[in-house]
């Protein structure tokens, strides 16, 4: 079966945040739109990897020919352990590293804190032809910043508008923006943190602060809901992806990327040289 | 059979540039040290991908725990079509993108030209825990710059010493440097350029300037030989990898990376927290 045949409905429709969206009504264990099981999901992911790889190469190829401005920006936000790293490894890992610009945003440095919150993000936006991936992003500045009160309330309020303006500018310059929240349940997060504590090869991924953050879950859910309410716009949509099943979350993100690229109606760029002339030159060389 | 069993001799020994090395004695079609065929080579590459992936994660994990400085820098130099891009895609593509810092050096920008030739390279050296990959590098400044006379002879002369000092500094700060020249024959290059001219999905990779460069092949070979003579040092060795057979070149580079990582004697970092205490906190959360 082809990967498409498992989808009863288009994931970009069923996962998209629309009017009246309520995060607390999304079941993190569900697999919206997908009718197969984990084995089907893995097969579909492998099939999709080949498709994504060709589309990415076409995007990249067009940008090499000059004057082509299209690019993709995938923003990944989530609570700890929800699987951002797995998306990067298992979805982005299937395309040519040359075409991917990955930026992991950590706690801001003193230099970054001296600038507006968008400053470090501006410096990381993808070039034409690239798929940019933000592992965390400017949304940290209205998520953890809101929950932990890292900035005054009026500054947090200001940021939603600033984000919308920033993303509108990116969209206008040829960027397809895909904003993803990976939605994990409290129980599944507990199980994954337990796993990190039990397995020595995972200890390095554990941080005592993750439990502190976990205790603030409801505050984070509220901050996400506000972010969805304030920053969901046509050219920069949010998608909430149930992430208790890793295979589903990876497949859904891959599907969103494939669909975004298909919308660009890509083809191999036409030669900007005389083929017969170059063949003659090459033969004589 | 395991990947090791196909190697009759250690590729890092047979491919390393040593005293009295002569580039014109290397056969680009040979497969030094490897006793298998293409099918064996592909199998060995797939086996090596898993090994490389774990080692890379261990390197990355150690760097997250603080105070760990080790990192890898792979420098790729070659004539056009020799397969640098394929190395990036098929060797580096098997490890987690989060741990790889890839930089493709193009023709210098006006801003870059205002600075010393090492300026742009300094800005791209890998962080602790990363595998840095230079697709072209500071060696362009003693290769094309020498062949095309883009700088005065005394400036070119100065650069060899500057490179050695720069790389000695990198090595002293914990960087394992692997410098690779992919060595392709004139005939194989012609065939690959023909292929790019024949297949519409490859036209974007063709550049009329590639044929101009091709006509200067002997000058480039001399410039490479001088670079080997002047910049081969213990902590920054050169490896010349026959590249007419893509599968061999990929396997050889993968092997060099695996060996470099194995030399670091990596293991999963020890937990810097009390495991039982955190398990109790998690259980109560």
XYZ file of C-alpha atoms in Angstrom:
570
model
C 0.000 0.000 0.000
C 1.155 3.511 -0.640
C 1.605 5.928 2.217
C -1.367 8.012 1.124
C -3.782 5.117 1.408
C -3.420 4.957 5.197
C -4.654 8.496 5.640
C -8.429 8.678 5.905
C -8.201 12.451 6.064
C -5.537 14.978 5.261
C -3.338 15.475 8.335
C -2.752 19.107 7.459
C -6.497 19.623 7.850
C -7.166 17.514 10.928
C -4.105 18.758 12.823
C -4.348 22.423 11.935
C -5.300 24.850 14.685
C -8.492 26.610 13.578
C -11.074 28.927 15.066
C -12.137 27.887 18.528
C -9.359 25.332 18.851
C -9.005 23.930 22.366
C -5.761 22.226 23.292
C -7.378 20.471 26.241
C -9.584 18.544 23.819
C -6.699 16.937 21.961
C -5.859 13.395 23.034
C -2.043 12.995 22.963
C -2.438 9.273 22.376
C -4.632 9.603 19.294
C -3.503 9.274 15.666
C -5.840 11.631 13.800
C -6.475 10.740 10.202
C -4.214 7.690 10.143
C -5.885 4.299 9.860
C -2.848 2.056 10.149
C -0.862 0.748 13.100
C 2.753 1.294 14.103
C 4.110 -1.117 11.479
C 2.099 0.625 8.761
C 3.336 3.937 10.094
C 6.956 2.907 9.817
C 6.445 1.707 6.282
C 4.728 4.946 5.358
C 7.588 6.911 6.932
C 10.142 5.034 4.825
C 8.125 5.667 1.677
C 7.741 9.303 2.579
C 11.486 9.656 3.182
C 12.183 9.031 -0.504
C 9.533 11.484 -1.613
C 10.714 14.153 0.823
C 14.305 13.668 -0.292
C 13.492 14.301 -3.973
C 11.303 17.317 -3.203
C 14.007 18.792 -0.989
C 16.579 18.351 -3.750
C 14.279 20.096 -6.215
C 13.800 22.998 -3.814
C 17.563 23.241 -3.347
C 18.240 22.903 -7.080
C 15.902 25.769 -7.947
C 17.611 28.040 -5.461
C 20.981 27.359 -7.135
C 19.755 28.776 -10.411
C 19.307 32.292 -9.030
C 16.262 34.434 -8.354
C 14.363 31.654 -6.610
C 13.356 32.620 -3.089
C 11.198 29.788 -1.762
C 12.177 28.096 1.485
C 10.542 26.198 4.360
C 10.662 26.920 8.066
C 9.598 24.188 10.466
C 9.170 25.415 14.034
C 9.140 22.702 16.714
C 7.797 23.433 20.180
C 6.975 20.935 22.907
C 7.347 19.977 26.510
C 10.484 18.000 27.391
C 10.672 14.423 26.055
C 7.905 15.022 23.500
C 10.240 14.032 20.680
C 11.639 17.114 18.970
C 15.019 15.458 18.705
C 13.468 12.340 17.188
C 11.763 14.445 14.514
C 15.089 16.026 13.616
C 16.849 12.662 13.484
C 14.203 10.503 11.838
C 12.397 12.962 9.564
C 15.049 15.530 8.684
C 17.731 12.836 8.766
C 16.323 11.371 5.553
C 17.154 14.401 3.422
C 20.485 15.740 2.224
C 22.153 17.579 5.145
C 23.247 20.294 2.698
C 19.672 21.449 2.317
C 18.779 21.585 6.002
C 19.555 24.466 8.354
C 18.952 23.310 11.900
C 19.068 25.682 14.853
C 18.580 24.546 18.442
C 17.659 27.493 20.623
C 18.912 27.132 24.176
C 18.563 29.407 27.173
C 19.527 32.852 25.819
C 23.147 33.908 26.287
C 23.991 37.240 27.969
C 24.677 38.677 24.495
C 21.312 37.481 23.194
C 19.541 38.951 26.222
C 20.958 42.363 25.373
C 18.975 42.332 22.123
C 15.291 42.095 21.300
C 14.013 38.520 21.620
C 13.761 38.175 17.829
C 17.376 39.130 17.206
C 18.839 35.628 17.518
C 15.977 34.185 15.506
C 16.454 36.664 12.648
C 20.010 35.412 12.321
C 18.846 31.828 11.869
C 16.104 32.070 9.250
C 16.617 29.701 6.304
C 18.217 30.800 3.045
C 16.376 30.279 -0.258
C 16.281 26.576 -1.100
C 16.733 25.442 2.483
C 14.473 23.673 4.919
C 15.096 25.500 8.163
C 14.265 23.745 11.417
C 13.941 25.539 14.739
C 14.295 23.173 17.692
C 12.560 25.552 20.088
C 12.196 29.080 18.787
C 10.953 32.599 19.440
C 7.899 30.935 21.008
C 9.988 30.181 24.077
C 9.737 33.915 24.690
C 5.978 33.637 25.137
C 5.945 30.142 26.681
C 8.613 29.667 29.359
C 8.898 33.456 29.549
C 5.197 33.685 30.390
C 5.119 30.718 32.777
C 8.304 31.675 34.594
C 7.635 35.417 34.394
C 10.987 36.081 32.735
C 9.685 39.358 31.309
C 7.045 41.903 32.455
C 3.454 41.113 31.370
C 3.326 44.072 28.978
C 6.480 42.878 27.246
C 5.003 39.379 26.842
C 1.856 40.983 25.386
C 3.960 42.981 22.932
C 5.701 39.847 21.702
C 2.631 38.205 20.155
C 2.263 41.112 17.779
C 5.983 41.240 17.098
C 5.945 37.535 16.248
C 3.048 37.990 13.841
C 4.852 40.833 12.083
C 8.082 38.854 11.917
C 6.401 35.784 10.479
C 4.377 37.859 8.000
C 7.664 39.281 6.749
C 9.161 35.810 6.386
C 6.087 34.563 4.543
C 6.166 37.552 2.200
C 9.776 36.807 1.302
C 8.966 33.268 0.189
C 9.001 31.228 3.378
C 6.428 28.514 3.985
C 6.049 28.444 7.760
C 4.927 25.289 9.579
C 4.574 25.663 13.329
C 4.282 22.396 15.213
C 3.472 21.657 18.823
C 4.189 18.058 19.761
C 1.587 17.222 22.375
C 2.575 14.623 24.953
C 0.516 13.441 27.933
C 1.693 13.745 31.531
C 1.766 9.956 31.857
C 3.820 9.385 28.738
C 6.235 12.117 29.787
C 6.654 10.409 33.149
C 7.406 7.100 31.440
C 10.001 8.708 29.169
C 11.702 10.479 32.057
C 11.763 7.192 33.981
C 13.412 5.601 30.980
C 16.083 8.302 30.962
C 16.744 7.657 34.635
C 16.910 3.897 34.217
C 19.179 3.589 31.173
C 22.786 4.741 31.548
C 22.988 5.632 27.849
C 20.133 8.084 28.411
C 21.329 9.749 31.601
C 22.880 12.576 29.634
C 19.429 13.522 28.348
C 18.035 13.903 31.854
C 17.954 17.220 33.600
C 16.622 17.687 37.112
C 14.984 20.890 35.887
C 12.738 18.788 33.625
C 10.781 17.673 36.705
C 10.386 21.279 37.868
C 8.991 22.146 34.447
C 6.742 19.109 34.546
C 5.075 20.412 37.696
C 4.083 23.507 35.734
C 2.361 21.510 32.993
C -1.008 23.246 33.293
C 0.640 26.663 33.105
C 2.437 25.587 29.940
C -0.772 24.292 28.409
C -2.385 27.666 29.081
C 0.590 29.499 27.579
C 0.384 27.301 24.482
C -3.341 27.988 24.183
C -2.725 31.740 24.339
C 0.040 31.410 21.732
C -2.323 29.517 19.423
C -5.046 32.129 19.949
C -2.722 35.036 19.260
C -0.365 33.771 16.558
C -2.468 31.519 14.343
C -2.549 33.256 10.978
C -3.112 31.998 7.456
C 0.514 32.218 6.367
C 1.915 30.820 9.608
C -0.429 28.096 10.826
C -0.040 26.006 13.941
C -0.408 22.238 13.953
C -0.917 20.334 17.197
C 0.386 16.812 16.762
C -0.449 14.101 19.304
C 2.964 12.770 20.271
C 2.500 9.908 22.715
C 3.116 7.619 19.748
C 6.447 8.666 18.329
C 5.838 6.936 15.006
C 2.679 8.964 14.444
C 4.259 12.301 15.296
C 7.163 11.681 12.908
C 4.855 10.618 10.135
C 2.598 13.627 10.621
C 5.483 16.112 10.518
C 6.906 14.401 7.448
C 3.512 14.655 5.796
C 3.238 18.376 6.548
C 6.658 18.953 4.994
C 5.840 16.915 1.897
C 2.578 18.759 1.441
C 4.238 22.154 1.858
C 6.797 21.230 -0.797
C 4.177 19.808 -3.147
C 2.289 23.098 -2.919
C 5.345 24.824 -4.406
C 4.801 22.828 -7.602
C 8.483 22.042 -7.890
C 10.281 20.683 -10.911
C 13.911 20.369 -11.926
C 15.148 23.772 -13.074
C 15.777 24.282 -16.768
C 19.389 24.443 -17.923
C 20.700 28.007 -18.183
C 23.302 26.952 -20.766
C 23.294 25.477 -24.275
C 23.451 21.726 -23.695
C 24.823 20.775 -27.141
C 27.499 23.454 -26.929
C 28.651 22.239 -23.519
C 28.610 18.617 -24.673
C 30.934 19.578 -27.526
C 33.250 21.464 -25.172
C 33.315 18.532 -22.791
C 34.032 16.027 -25.553
C 37.014 18.133 -26.651
C 38.363 18.456 -23.120
C 30.617 -10.802 7.519
C 31.431 -7.777 9.610
C 32.650 -4.592 7.975
C 36.124 -5.002 9.432
C 36.643 -8.360 7.754
C 36.702 -6.834 4.262
C 39.655 -4.632 5.090
C 42.962 -6.371 4.467
C 44.776 -3.337 5.799
C 43.770 -0.329 7.836
C 42.532 2.415 5.479
C 43.847 5.123 7.756
C 47.319 3.690 7.153
C 47.148 2.942 3.441
C 45.431 6.221 2.556
C 47.470 8.540 4.761
C 49.867 10.939 3.071
C 53.341 10.156 4.384
C 56.924 11.118 3.639
C 57.680 11.127 -0.068
C 54.004 10.798 -1.028
C 53.380 11.297 -4.735
C 49.850 12.044 -5.863
C 50.632 11.002 -9.429
C 51.219 7.455 -8.217
C 47.711 7.035 -6.796
C 45.261 5.198 -9.055
C 41.828 6.870 -8.701
C 40.134 3.603 -9.649
C 41.818 1.518 -6.950
C 40.271 0.454 -3.638
C 43.263 0.292 -1.304
C 42.916 -2.127 1.560
C 39.397 -3.269 0.705
C 38.989 -6.811 -0.544
C 35.301 -6.826 -1.322
C 33.264 -5.613 -4.280
C 30.613 -2.911 -4.566
C 27.897 -5.042 -2.953
C 30.192 -5.823 -0.031
C 31.064 -2.160 0.181
C 27.436 -1.120 0.462
C 26.822 -3.678 3.162
C 29.865 -2.484 5.068
C 28.657 1.113 4.731
C 25.265 0.219 6.212
C 26.945 -1.594 9.104
C 29.291 1.322 9.645
C 26.394 3.789 9.666
C 25.045 2.252 12.862
C 28.450 2.290 14.526
C 29.125 5.881 13.480
C 25.713 6.959 14.715
C 26.312 5.588 18.235
C 29.831 7.038 18.450
C 28.572 10.424 17.297
C 25.861 10.374 19.953
C 28.437 9.530 22.620
C 30.636 12.414 21.498
C 27.651 14.753 21.589
C 26.458 13.401 24.957
C 29.836 14.010 26.580
C 29.886 17.590 25.383
C 26.498 18.213 27.035
C 27.881 17.342 30.464
C 30.282 20.302 30.516
C 34.041 20.598 30.371
C 34.381 18.182 27.469
C 36.175 19.729 24.515
C 36.635 16.973 21.943
C 35.292 17.463 18.438
C 36.018 16.285 14.903
C 36.736 18.329 11.789
C 36.473 16.633 8.424
C 37.894 18.708 5.570
C 36.789 17.681 2.070
C 38.702 18.867 -0.976
C 38.407 17.608 -4.533
C 37.998 18.471 -8.162
C 34.414 18.966 -9.366
C 32.236 15.843 -9.503
C 34.582 13.850 -7.251
C 31.768 13.228 -4.784
C 32.008 15.636 -1.869
C 28.256 16.049 -1.871
C 27.753 12.298 -1.872
C 29.970 11.960 1.190
C 27.908 14.550 3.004
C 24.645 12.874 2.023
C 25.553 9.209 2.402
C 28.113 9.238 5.208
C 27.120 12.237 7.322
C 23.455 11.630 6.503
C 23.495 8.545 8.716
C 24.145 10.445 11.938
C 21.883 12.744 13.925
C 21.792 16.144 12.172
C 22.000 17.825 15.582
C 25.583 16.684 15.975
C 26.841 17.750 12.559
C 27.986 21.247 11.608
C 28.288 21.432 7.845
C 29.776 24.419 6.072
C 29.997 24.704 2.287
C 32.583 27.296 1.327
C 31.737 29.072 -1.913
C 33.587 31.768 -3.803
C 34.416 34.347 -1.114
C 31.992 37.246 -0.710
C 33.240 40.862 -0.857
C 33.018 40.977 2.957
C 35.053 37.787 3.289
C 37.658 39.138 0.888
C 38.182 42.144 3.136
C 39.451 39.832 5.864
C 42.337 37.396 6.114
C 41.569 34.145 4.274
C 41.175 32.273 7.576
C 38.524 34.656 8.935
C 35.517 32.892 7.470
C 36.919 29.520 8.427
C 37.494 30.527 12.051
C 33.801 31.327 12.252
C 32.858 27.815 11.162
C 34.997 25.543 13.331
C 32.963 22.877 15.170
C 31.821 23.285 18.757
C 32.708 20.653 21.367
C 30.752 17.469 20.693
C 30.189 18.231 17.025
C 31.453 16.649 13.865
C 32.289 19.613 11.660
C 32.418 19.101 7.912
C 34.010 21.577 5.527
C 32.801 21.124 1.949
C 35.780 22.958 0.481
C 37.797 24.919 3.009
C 40.781 27.184 3.627
C 42.641 24.943 1.194
C 40.836 26.655 -1.677
C 43.098 29.592 -0.813
C 46.167 27.575 -1.781
C 44.529 25.516 -4.550
C 42.341 27.600 -6.871
C 44.108 30.701 -5.542
C 47.450 29.246 -6.657
C 46.228 27.879 -9.984
C 44.250 30.985 -10.915
C 46.772 33.390 -9.349
C 44.092 35.004 -7.183
C 46.766 36.254 -4.768
C 50.448 37.237 -5.111
C 52.929 34.326 -4.858
C 54.342 35.562 -1.541
C 50.836 35.631 -0.068
C 50.205 32.064 -1.215
C 53.518 31.071 0.373
C 52.544 32.718 3.639
C 49.280 30.802 3.749
C 50.811 27.340 4.173
C 52.403 28.416 7.425
C 49.250 30.224 8.525
C 47.225 27.066 7.875
C 49.617 24.960 9.911
C 49.413 27.364 12.832
C 45.632 27.508 12.596
C 45.246 23.743 12.514
C 47.773 23.278 15.350
C 45.623 25.602 17.440
C 42.478 23.618 16.587
C 44.182 20.347 17.446
C 45.448 21.743 20.752
C 41.900 22.732 21.704
C 40.591 19.183 21.261
C 39.856 18.895 17.555
C 40.665 15.727 15.659
C 41.393 16.936 12.125
C 40.891 14.654 9.121
C 41.805 16.203 5.782
C 40.551 14.314 2.758
C 41.261 14.730 -0.921
C 38.863 12.748 -3.088
C 40.931 11.756 -6.102
C 39.024 11.313 -9.357
C 40.486 10.490 -12.779
C 40.052 12.727 -15.818
C 38.047 10.028 -17.579
C 35.655 9.460 -14.712
C 35.175 13.195 -14.330
C 34.303 13.433 -18.011
C 31.739 10.660 -17.652
C 30.136 12.353 -14.642
C 29.958 15.711 -16.407
C 28.396 13.990 -19.438
C 25.839 12.486 -17.125
C 24.996 15.926 -15.748
C 24.513 17.206 -19.273
C 22.338 14.284 -20.323
C 19.942 14.054 -17.408
C 17.526 16.967 -16.887
C 17.395 16.296 -13.131
C 21.150 16.892 -13.031
C 21.391 20.022 -15.171
C 21.373 22.230 -12.080
C 24.605 20.625 -10.946
C 26.393 21.544 -14.155
C 28.405 24.692 -14.475
C 30.164 25.700 -17.677
C 33.097 26.788 -15.505
C 33.628 23.138 -14.521
C 35.035 22.478 -17.982
C 37.401 25.464 -17.716
C 38.639 24.053 -14.404
C 38.963 20.603 -15.918
C 41.411 21.937 -18.502
C 43.662 23.009 -15.621
C 43.746 19.536 -14.078
C 47.534 19.199 -14.064
C 47.922 22.574 -12.384
C 45.472 21.487 -9.706
C 47.312 18.218 -9.176
C 50.527 20.185 -8.665
C 48.816 22.561 -6.249
C 47.464 19.587 -4.278
C 50.945 18.032 -4.177
C 52.403 21.269 -2.776
C 49.613 21.454 -0.213
C 50.350 17.890 0.886
C 54.068 18.639 1.107
C 53.563 21.789 3.138
C 50.593 21.026 5.387
C 50.932 17.367 6.309
C 51.529 17.319 10.050
C 50.941 14.694 12.718
C 47.862 16.352 14.225
C 46.334 17.291 10.882
C 47.017 14.461 8.438
C 45.936 14.291 4.808
C 44.272 11.248 3.303
C 44.075 10.787 -0.453
C 41.062 8.631 -1.266
C 40.643 7.134 -4.738
C 37.181 8.301 -5.745
C 36.346 6.840 -9.133
C 34.280 4.288 -7.247
C 31.861 6.271 -5.142
C 31.080 3.359 -2.843
C 34.738 2.992 -1.921
C 35.270 6.695 -1.218
C 32.213 6.825 1.044
C 33.275 3.720 2.904
C 36.815 5.014 3.366
C 35.682 8.371 4.766
C 33.230 6.623 7.068
C 36.054 4.392 8.292
C 38.315 7.370 9.012
C 35.547 8.996 11.046
C 34.815 5.823 12.996
C 38.482 5.336 13.742
C 38.911 8.941 14.869
C 35.962 8.555 17.237
C 37.159 5.197 18.536
C 40.493 6.791 19.395
C 38.648 9.136 21.766
C 37.703 6.090 23.858
C 34.144 7.324 24.256
C 31.561 6.072 26.690
C 28.212 7.350 27.920
C 28.824 10.139 30.424
C 28.136 9.435 34.089
C 25.030 10.982 35.620
C 25.763 14.272 37.391
C 22.722 13.813 39.642
C 21.532 11.334 42.270
C 19.505 8.802 40.322
C 17.448 7.469 43.249
C 16.626 10.990 44.396
C 15.398 12.002 40.944
C 13.392 8.794 40.591
C 11.627 9.616 43.846
C 10.938 13.184 42.689
C 9.603 11.914 39.379
C 7.364 9.326 41.026
C 5.838 12.050 43.179
C 5.281 14.386 40.236
